[in-house]
Short mmCIF file of C-alpha atoms and ligand atoms in Angstrom, two decimals:
data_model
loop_
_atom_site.label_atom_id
_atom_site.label_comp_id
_atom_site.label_asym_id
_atom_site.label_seq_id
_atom_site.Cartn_x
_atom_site.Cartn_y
_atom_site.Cartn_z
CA UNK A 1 56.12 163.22 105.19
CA UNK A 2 54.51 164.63 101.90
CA UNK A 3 52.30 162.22 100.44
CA UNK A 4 53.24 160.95 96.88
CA UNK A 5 52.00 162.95 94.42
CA UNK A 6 49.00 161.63 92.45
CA UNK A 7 49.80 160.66 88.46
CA UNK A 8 49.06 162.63 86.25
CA UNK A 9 45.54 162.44 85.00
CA UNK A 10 46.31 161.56 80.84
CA UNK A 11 44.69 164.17 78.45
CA UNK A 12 43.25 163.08 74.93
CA UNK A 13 42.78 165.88 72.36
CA UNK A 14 39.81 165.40 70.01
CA UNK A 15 39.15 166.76 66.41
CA UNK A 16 35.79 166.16 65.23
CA UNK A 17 34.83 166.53 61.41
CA UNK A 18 31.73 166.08 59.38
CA UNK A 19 28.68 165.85 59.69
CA UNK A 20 26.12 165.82 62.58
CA UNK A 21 25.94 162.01 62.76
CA UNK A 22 30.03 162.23 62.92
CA UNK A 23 29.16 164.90 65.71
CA UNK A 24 27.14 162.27 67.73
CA UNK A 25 29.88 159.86 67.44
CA UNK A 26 32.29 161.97 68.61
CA UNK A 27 29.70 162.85 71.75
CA UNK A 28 29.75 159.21 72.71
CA UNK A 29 33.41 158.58 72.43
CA UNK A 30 33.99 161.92 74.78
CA UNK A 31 31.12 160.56 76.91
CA UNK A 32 33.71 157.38 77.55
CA UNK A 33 36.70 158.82 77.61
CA UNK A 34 35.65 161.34 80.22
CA UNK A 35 33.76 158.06 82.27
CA UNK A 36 37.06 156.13 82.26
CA UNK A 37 38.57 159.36 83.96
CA UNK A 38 40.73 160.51 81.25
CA UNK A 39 40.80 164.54 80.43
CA UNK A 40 40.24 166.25 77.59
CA UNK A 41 42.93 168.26 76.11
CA UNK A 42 42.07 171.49 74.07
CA UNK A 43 45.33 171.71 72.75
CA UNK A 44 47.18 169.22 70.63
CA UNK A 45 50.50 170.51 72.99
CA UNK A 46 48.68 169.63 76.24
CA UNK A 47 47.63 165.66 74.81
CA UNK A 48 48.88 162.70 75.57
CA UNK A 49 46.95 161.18 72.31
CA UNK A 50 44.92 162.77 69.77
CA UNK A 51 41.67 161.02 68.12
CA UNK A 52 41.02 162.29 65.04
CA UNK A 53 36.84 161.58 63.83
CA UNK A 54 37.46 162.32 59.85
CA UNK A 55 34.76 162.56 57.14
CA UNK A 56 34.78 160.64 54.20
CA UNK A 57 32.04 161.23 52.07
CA UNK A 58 33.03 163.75 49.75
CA UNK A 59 36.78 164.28 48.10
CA UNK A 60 36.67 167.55 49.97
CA UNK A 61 36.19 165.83 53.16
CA UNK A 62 38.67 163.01 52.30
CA UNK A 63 41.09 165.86 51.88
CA UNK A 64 40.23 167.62 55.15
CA UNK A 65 40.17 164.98 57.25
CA UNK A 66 43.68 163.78 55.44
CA UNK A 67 45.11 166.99 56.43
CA UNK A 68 43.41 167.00 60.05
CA UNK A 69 45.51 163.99 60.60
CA UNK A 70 48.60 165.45 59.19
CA UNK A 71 48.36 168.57 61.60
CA UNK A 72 47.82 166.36 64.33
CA UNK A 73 51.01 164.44 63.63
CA UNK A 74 52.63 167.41 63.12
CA UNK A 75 52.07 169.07 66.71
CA UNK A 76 51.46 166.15 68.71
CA UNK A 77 52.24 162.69 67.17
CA UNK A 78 49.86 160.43 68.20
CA UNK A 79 47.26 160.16 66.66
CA UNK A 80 44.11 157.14 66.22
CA UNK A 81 41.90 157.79 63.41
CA UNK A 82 38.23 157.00 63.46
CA UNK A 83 35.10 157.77 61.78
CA UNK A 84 34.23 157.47 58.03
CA UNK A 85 37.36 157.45 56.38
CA UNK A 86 38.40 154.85 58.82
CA UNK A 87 36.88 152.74 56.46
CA UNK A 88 39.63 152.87 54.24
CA UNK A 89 42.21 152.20 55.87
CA UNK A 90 44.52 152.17 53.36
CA UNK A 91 44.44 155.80 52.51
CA UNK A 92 45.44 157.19 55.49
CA UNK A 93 48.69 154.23 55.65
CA UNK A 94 49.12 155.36 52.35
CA UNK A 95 49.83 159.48 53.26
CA UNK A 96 49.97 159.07 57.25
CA UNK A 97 52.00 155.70 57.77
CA UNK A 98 53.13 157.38 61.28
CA UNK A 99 49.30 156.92 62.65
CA UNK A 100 49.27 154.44 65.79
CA UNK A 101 45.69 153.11 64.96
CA UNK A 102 42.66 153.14 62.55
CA UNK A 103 39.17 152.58 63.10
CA UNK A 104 35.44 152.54 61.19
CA UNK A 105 32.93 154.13 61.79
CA UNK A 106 31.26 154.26 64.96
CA UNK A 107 33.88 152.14 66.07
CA UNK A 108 33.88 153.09 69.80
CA UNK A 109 35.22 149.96 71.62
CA UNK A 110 37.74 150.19 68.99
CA UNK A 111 38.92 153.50 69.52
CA UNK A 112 39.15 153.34 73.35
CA UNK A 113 40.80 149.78 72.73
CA UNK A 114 43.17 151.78 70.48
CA UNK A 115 43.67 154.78 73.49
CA UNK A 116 43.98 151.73 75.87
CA UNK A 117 47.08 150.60 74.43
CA UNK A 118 48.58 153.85 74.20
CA UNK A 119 47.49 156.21 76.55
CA UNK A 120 46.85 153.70 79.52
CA UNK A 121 43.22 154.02 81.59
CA UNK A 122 43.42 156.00 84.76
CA UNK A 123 43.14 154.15 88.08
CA UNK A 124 40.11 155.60 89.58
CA UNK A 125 37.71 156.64 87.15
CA UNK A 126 35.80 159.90 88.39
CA UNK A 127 32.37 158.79 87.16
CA UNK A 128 30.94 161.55 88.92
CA UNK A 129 33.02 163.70 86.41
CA UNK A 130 30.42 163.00 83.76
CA UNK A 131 27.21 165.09 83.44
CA UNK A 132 24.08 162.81 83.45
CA UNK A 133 23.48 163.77 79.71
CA UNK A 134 27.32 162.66 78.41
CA UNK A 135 29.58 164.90 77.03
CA UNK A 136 27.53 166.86 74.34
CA UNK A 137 29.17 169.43 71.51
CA UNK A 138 26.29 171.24 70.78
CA UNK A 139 25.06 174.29 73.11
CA UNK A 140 23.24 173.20 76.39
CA UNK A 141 19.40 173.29 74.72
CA UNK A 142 20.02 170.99 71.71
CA UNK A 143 21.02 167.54 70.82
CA UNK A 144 21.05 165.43 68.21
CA UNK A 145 19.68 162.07 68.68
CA UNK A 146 20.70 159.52 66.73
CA UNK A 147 18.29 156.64 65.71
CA UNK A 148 20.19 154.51 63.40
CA UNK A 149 23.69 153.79 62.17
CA UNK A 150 24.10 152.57 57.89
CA UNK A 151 21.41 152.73 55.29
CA UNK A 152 19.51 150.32 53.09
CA UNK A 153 19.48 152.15 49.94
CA UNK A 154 22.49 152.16 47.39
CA UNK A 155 22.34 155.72 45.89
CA UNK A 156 24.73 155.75 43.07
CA UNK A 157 26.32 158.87 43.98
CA UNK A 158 26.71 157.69 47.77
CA UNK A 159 29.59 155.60 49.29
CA UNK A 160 27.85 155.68 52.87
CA UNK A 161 26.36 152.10 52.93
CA UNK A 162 29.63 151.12 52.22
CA UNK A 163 31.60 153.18 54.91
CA UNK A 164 28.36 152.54 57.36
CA UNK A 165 26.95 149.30 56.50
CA UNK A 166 23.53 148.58 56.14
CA UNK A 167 20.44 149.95 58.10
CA UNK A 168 20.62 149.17 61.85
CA UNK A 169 18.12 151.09 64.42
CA UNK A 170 18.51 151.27 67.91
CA UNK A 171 15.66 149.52 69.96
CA UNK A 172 13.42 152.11 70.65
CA UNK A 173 13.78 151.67 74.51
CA UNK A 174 16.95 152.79 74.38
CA UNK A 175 16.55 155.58 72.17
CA UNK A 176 13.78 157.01 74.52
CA UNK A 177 15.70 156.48 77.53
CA UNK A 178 18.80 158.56 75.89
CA UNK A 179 15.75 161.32 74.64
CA UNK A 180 14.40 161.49 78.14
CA UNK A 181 18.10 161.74 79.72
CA UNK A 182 18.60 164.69 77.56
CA UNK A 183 15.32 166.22 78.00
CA UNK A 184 16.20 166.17 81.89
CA UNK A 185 19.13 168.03 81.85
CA UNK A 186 17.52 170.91 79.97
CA UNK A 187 17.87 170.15 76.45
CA UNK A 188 15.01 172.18 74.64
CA UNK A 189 15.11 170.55 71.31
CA UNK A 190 15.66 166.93 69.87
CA UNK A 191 17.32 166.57 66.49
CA UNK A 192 16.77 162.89 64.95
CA UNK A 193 18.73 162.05 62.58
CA UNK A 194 19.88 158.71 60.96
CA UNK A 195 20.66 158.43 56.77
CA UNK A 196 16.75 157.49 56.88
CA UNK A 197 14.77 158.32 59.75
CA UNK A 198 11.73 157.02 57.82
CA UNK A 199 13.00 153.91 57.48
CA UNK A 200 13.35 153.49 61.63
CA UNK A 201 12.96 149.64 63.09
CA UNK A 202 12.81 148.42 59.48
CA UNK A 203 15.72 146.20 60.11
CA UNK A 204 14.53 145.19 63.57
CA UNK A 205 10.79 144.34 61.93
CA UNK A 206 9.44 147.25 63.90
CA UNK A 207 10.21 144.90 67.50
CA UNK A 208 8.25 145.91 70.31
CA UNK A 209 10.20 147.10 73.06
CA UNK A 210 9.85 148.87 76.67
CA UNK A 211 10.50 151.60 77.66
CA UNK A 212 8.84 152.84 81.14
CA UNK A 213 6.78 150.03 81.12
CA UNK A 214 4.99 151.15 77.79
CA UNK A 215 5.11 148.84 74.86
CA UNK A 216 6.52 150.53 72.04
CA UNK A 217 7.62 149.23 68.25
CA UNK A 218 10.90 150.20 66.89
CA UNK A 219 9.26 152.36 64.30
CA UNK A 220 9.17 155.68 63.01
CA UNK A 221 5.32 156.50 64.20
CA UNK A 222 5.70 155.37 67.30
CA UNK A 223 8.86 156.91 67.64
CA UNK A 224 7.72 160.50 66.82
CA UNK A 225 4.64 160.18 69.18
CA UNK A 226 6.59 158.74 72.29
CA UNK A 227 9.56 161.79 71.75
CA UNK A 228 6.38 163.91 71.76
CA UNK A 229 5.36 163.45 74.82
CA UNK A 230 8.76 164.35 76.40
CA UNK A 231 8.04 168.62 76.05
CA UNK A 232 10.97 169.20 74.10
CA UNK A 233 10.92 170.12 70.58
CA UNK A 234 11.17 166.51 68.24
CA UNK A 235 13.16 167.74 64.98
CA UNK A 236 12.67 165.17 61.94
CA UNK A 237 15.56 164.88 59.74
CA UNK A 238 16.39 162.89 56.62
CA UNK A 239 12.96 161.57 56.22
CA UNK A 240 11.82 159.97 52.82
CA UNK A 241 8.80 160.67 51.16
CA UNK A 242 7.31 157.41 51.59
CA UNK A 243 3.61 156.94 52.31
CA UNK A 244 3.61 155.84 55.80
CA UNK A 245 5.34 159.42 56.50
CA UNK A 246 1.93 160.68 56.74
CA UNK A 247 0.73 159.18 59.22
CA UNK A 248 3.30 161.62 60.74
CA UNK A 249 1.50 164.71 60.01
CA UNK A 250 -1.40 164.86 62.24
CA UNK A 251 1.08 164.88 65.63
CA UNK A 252 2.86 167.80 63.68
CA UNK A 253 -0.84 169.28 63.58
CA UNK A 254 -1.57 168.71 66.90
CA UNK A 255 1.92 170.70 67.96
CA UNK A 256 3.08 167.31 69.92
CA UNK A 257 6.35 166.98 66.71
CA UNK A 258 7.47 169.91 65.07
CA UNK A 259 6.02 171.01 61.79
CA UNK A 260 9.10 170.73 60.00
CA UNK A 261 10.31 167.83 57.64
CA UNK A 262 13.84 167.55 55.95
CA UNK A 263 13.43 165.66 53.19
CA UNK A 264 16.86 165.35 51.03
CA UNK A 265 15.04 164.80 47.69
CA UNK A 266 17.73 165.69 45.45
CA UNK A 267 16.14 166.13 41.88
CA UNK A 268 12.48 165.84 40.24
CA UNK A 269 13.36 164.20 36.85
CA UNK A 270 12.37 161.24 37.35
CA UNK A 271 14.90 160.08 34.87
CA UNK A 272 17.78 161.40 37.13
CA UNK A 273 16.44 160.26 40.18
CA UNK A 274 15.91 156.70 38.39
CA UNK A 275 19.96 157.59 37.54
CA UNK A 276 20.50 158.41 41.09
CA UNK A 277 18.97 155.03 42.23
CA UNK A 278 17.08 157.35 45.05
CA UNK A 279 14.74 156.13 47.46
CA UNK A 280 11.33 156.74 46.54
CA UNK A 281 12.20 157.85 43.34
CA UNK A 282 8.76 156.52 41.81
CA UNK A 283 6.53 158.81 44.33
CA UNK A 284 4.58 161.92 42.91
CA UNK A 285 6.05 164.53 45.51
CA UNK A 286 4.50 167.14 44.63
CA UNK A 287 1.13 165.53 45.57
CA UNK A 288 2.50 163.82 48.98
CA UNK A 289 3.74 167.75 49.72
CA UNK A 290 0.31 168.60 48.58
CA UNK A 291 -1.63 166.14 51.16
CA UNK A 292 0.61 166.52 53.97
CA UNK A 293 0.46 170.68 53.87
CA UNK A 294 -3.21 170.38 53.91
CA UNK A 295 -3.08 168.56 56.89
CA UNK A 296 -0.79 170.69 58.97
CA UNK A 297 -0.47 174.06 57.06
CA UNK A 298 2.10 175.46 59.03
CA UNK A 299 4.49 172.36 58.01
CA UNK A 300 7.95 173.96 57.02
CA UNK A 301 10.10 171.66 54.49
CA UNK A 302 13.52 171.63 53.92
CA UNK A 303 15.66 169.69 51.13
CA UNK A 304 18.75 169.59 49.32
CA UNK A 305 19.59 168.89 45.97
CA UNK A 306 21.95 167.97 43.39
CA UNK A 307 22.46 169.90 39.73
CA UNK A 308 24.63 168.77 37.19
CA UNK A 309 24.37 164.60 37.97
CA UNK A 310 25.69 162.93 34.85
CA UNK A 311 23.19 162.79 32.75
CA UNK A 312 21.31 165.95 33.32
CA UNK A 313 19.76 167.68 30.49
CA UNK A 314 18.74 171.13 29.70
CA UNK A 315 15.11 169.22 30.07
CA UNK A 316 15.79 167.33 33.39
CA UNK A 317 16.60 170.92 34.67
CA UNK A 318 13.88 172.39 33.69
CA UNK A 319 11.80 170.17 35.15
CA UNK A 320 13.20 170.45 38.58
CA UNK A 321 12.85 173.68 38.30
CA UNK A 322 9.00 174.14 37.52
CA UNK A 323 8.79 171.64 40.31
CA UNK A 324 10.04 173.86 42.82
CA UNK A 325 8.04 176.80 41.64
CA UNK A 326 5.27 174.21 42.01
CA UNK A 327 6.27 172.78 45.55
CA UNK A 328 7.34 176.21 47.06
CA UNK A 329 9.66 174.57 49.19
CA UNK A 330 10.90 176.70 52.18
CA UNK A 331 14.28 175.95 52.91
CA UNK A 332 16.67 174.68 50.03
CA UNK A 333 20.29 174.17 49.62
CA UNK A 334 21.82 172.72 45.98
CA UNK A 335 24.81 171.22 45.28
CA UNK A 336 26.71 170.69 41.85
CA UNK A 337 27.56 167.20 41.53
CA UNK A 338 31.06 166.08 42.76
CA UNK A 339 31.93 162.69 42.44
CA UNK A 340 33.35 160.75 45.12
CA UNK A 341 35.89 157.73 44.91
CA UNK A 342 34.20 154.41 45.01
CA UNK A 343 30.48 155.67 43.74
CA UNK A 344 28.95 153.88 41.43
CA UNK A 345 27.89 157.08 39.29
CA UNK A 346 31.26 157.76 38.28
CA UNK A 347 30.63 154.99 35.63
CA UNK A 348 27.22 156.94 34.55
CA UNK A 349 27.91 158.71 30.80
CA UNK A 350 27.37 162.23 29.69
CA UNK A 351 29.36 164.45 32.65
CA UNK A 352 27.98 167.82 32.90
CA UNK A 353 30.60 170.26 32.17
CA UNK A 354 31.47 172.32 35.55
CA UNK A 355 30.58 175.56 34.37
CA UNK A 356 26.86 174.64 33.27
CA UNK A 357 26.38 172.76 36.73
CA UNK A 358 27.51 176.34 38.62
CA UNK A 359 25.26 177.97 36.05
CA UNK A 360 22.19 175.72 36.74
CA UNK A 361 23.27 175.64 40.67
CA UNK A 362 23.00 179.57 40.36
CA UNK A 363 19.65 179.52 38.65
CA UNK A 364 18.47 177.31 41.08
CA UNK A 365 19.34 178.89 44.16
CA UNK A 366 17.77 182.08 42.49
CA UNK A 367 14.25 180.64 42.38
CA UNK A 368 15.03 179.18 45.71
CA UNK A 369 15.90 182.23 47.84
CA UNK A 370 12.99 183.87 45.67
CA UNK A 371 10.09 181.56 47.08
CA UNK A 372 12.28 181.90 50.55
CA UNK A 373 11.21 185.28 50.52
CA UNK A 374 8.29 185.31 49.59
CA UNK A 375 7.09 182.56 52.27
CA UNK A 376 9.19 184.56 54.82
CA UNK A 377 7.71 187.72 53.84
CA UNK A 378 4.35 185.98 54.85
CA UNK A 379 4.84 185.39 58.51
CA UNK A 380 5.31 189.08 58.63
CA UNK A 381 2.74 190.36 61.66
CA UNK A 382 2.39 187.09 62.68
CA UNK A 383 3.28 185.83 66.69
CA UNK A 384 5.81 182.81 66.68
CA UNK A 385 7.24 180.91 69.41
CA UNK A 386 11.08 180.87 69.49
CA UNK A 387 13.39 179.29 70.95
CA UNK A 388 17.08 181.56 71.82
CA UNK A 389 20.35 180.53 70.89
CA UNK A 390 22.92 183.19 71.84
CA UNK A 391 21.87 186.96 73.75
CA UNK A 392 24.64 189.78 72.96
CA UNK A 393 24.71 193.05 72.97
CA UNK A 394 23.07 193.39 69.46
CA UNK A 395 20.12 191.94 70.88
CA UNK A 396 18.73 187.79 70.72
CA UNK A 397 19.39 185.14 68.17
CA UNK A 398 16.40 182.81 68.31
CA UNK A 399 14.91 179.93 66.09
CA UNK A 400 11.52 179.54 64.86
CA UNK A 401 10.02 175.73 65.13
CA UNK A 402 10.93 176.50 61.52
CA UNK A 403 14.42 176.89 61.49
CA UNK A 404 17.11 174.10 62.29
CA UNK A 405 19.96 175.37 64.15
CA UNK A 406 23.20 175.38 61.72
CA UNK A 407 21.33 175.31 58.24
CA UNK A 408 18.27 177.66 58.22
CA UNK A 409 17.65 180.80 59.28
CA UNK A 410 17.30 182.75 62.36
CA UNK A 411 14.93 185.27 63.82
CA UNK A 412 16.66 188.35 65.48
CA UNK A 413 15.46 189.80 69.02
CA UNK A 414 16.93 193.88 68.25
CA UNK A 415 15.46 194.32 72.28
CA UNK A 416 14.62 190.98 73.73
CA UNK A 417 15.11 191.93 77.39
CA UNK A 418 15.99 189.50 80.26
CA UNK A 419 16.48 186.32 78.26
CA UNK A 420 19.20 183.79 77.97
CA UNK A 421 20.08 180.57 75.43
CA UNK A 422 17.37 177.83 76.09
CA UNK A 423 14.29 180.00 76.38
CA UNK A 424 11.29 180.17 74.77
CA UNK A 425 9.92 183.26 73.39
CA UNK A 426 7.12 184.57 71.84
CA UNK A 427 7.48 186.91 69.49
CA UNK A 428 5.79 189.27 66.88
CA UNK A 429 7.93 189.35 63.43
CA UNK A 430 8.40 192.61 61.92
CA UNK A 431 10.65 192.10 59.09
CA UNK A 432 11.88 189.43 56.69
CA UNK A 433 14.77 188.98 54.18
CA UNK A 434 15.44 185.62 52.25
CA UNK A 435 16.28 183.60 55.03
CA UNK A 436 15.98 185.41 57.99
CA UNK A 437 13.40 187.05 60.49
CA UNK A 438 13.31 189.98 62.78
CA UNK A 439 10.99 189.77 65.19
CA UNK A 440 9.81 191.89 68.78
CA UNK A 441 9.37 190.31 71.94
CA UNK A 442 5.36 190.24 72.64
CA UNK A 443 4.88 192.05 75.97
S1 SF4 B 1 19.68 157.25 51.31
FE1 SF4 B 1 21.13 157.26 49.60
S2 SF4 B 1 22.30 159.20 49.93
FE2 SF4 B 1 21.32 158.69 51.88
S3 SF4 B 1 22.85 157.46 52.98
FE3 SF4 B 1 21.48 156.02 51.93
S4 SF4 B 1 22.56 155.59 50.01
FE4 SF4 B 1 23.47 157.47 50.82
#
């Protein structure tokens, strides 16, 4: 007699948008899914459900993720929604009334409650199905590590406190043990990110915690020295210029965190920021870039900004821009101001006209790509350690401890020989552009 035929195992398709804190979301709901045995579908055909993870903090990403969701009702028809836009709820009723289930953000018992009632849990789970590390969407040597969900401030041009909530950090021990997981399985580099990594344990009053039997507070010092002493590369992102960020700077020095800071400062008039309502907006920068570059030279920062906030004068611009000639920062991006439904600086006066925010965005990223160069142009004969990305046959794509993967630049290998994505490098750079490197593999 034939034995009865297992049932099928159910498939869940998955469209991730957004950012890389979406991105980590998105990890941890695959992680589940694939724990409580179900499959992962790459083709909206082949599901049983689709999840889409939308974006919400932009109109551009409203609109994206709003069409996401159509295209998945379109080809599959059933669809949960999670992630920012979840938040409002409404909305997607509103264009998508079809959708079987809406959640918030970072939502997870929600959204497997929501595949639960449609896509039921399969008998046996295959725990041994899931790779010690989760289910990760970045290549095999990186990971983001996420610190802390929501944010304290109340930027007026931000909706993210109220999609997010307010500032709440993981215990410490439980970051670490998630760090060390990773670092295990042969991720290379850490990526910590948050909306304010500098404001870490803040929330939790910096609470000492365990982790290995070493007492550690929830905060961001302690934090940066324990994921230093895993051996991977610690990436800082979204840090504040507040003082206690250099206290930071010496373990950057020392090569135990890597000398690289991205600090989102967004404009240098002080009026504007004051308009902006941004953290730290009463700090002199340029001297806090000052102090912490003469404590670690080799310190690489990267920021973005935002021209044409309501407001902005000829003057304000002006300003920001002798401040970058001033603060030579290395990596930049700039945005023109686009306002986003709910913000509170949609009420603000005196809109900048679109064309003179593309103009000053223009002039900007001139200066920008111009001070790029030149500090590029520096490292020029100079050996750097590298870590690879992708080997094909026009040779090695590798990063430099400064250079995030995604949003800076890359150093190319033209002959890097026997190498493969996750390994270190040393290299001797022989050419530069505005952004990138091209380096030779030191023999
Ligand atoms: S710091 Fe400001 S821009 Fe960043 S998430 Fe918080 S409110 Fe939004």
């Amino acid at each position: 007699m034939t034995p009865p035929r297992p049932p099928p195992v159910p498939r869940i398709g998955f469209v991730s948008l957004g950012c890389p804190k979406a991105l980590v979301d998105s990890e941890r709901i695959l992680t589940q899914l694939r724990a409580e045995g179900y499959e992962v579908s790459p083709t909206y055909e082949g599901a049983d459900l689709v999840v889409v993870n939308t974006c919400g903090f932009i109109d551009a990403a409203v609109e994206e993720s709003l069409d996401a969701i159509g295209e998945a009702l379109d080809r599959n028809g059933r669809v949960v929604v999670t992630g920012c836009l979840g938040a409002r709820r409404e909305a997607i009723l509103e264009r998508h009334p079809k959708v079987l289930g809406v959640t918030g953000p970072q939502a997870y018992q929600d959204v497997m409650a929501a595949v639960h009632a449609h896509v039921p849990k399969p008998h046996d789970p295959f725990m041994d199905l899931v790779p010690a590390q989760g289910v990760r969407l970045t290549p095999r040597h990186y990971a983001y590590l996420k610190v802390s969900e929501g944010c304290d401030h109340r930027c007026s041009f931000c909706i993210i406190p109220s999609l997010r909530g307010d500032l709440a950090s993981r215990p410490i021990g439980d970051v670490m043990q998630e760090a060390s997981r990773l670092v295990k399985a042969g991720v290379k580099e850490l990526l910590v990110i948050s909306q304010d990594t500098s404001a870490y344990g803040a929330d939790l009053r910096y609470r000492l915690d365990l982790w290995e039997g070493r007492p550690l507070k929830t905060r961001f010092l302690d934090l940066a020295r324990a994921l230093g002493d895993l051996g991977a590369w610690v990436r800082l992102h979204y840090v504040y210029p507040y003082p206690h960020v250099d206290e930071v700077l010496p373990l950057m020095a020392a090569g135990r965190v890597l000398p690289y800071l991205d600090v989102p400062f967004q404009h240098a008039s002080p009026r504007i920021l004051k308009l902006m309502r941004r953290p730290a907006h009463a700090e002199d920068t340029l001297a806090r870039i000052g102090r912490w570059r003469d404590t670690c030279p080799d310190l690489v920062i990267r920021s973005t900004f935002i021209v044409g906030f309501p407001g902005e004068t000829e003057a304000d611009f002006e300003t920001l821009l002798d401040w970058l000639e001033e603060a030579r920062l290395d990596r930049v991006g700039c945005f023109t101001y686009s306002p986003v439904a709910g913000a509170a600086a949609n009420a603000l006066p005196d809109p900048v006209p679109a064309a003179v925010a593309e103009e000053r965005q223009a002039r900007f990223m001139e200066a920008a790509a111009r001070i790029s160069a030149a500090r590029l142009a520096a490292k020029v004969g100079t050996t750097l350690r590298v870590l690879v990305d992708s080997v094909g046959p026009e040779g090695a794509v590798a990063r430099s401890t400064g250079d995030a993967p995604e949003i800076d630049g890359v150093v190319r290998i033209d002959e890097p020989g026997r190498c493969q994505p996750g390994d270190f490098l040393d290299v001797v750079v022989t050419g530069s552009d505005a952004y990138d490197l091209s380096a030779q593999r030191c023999v």
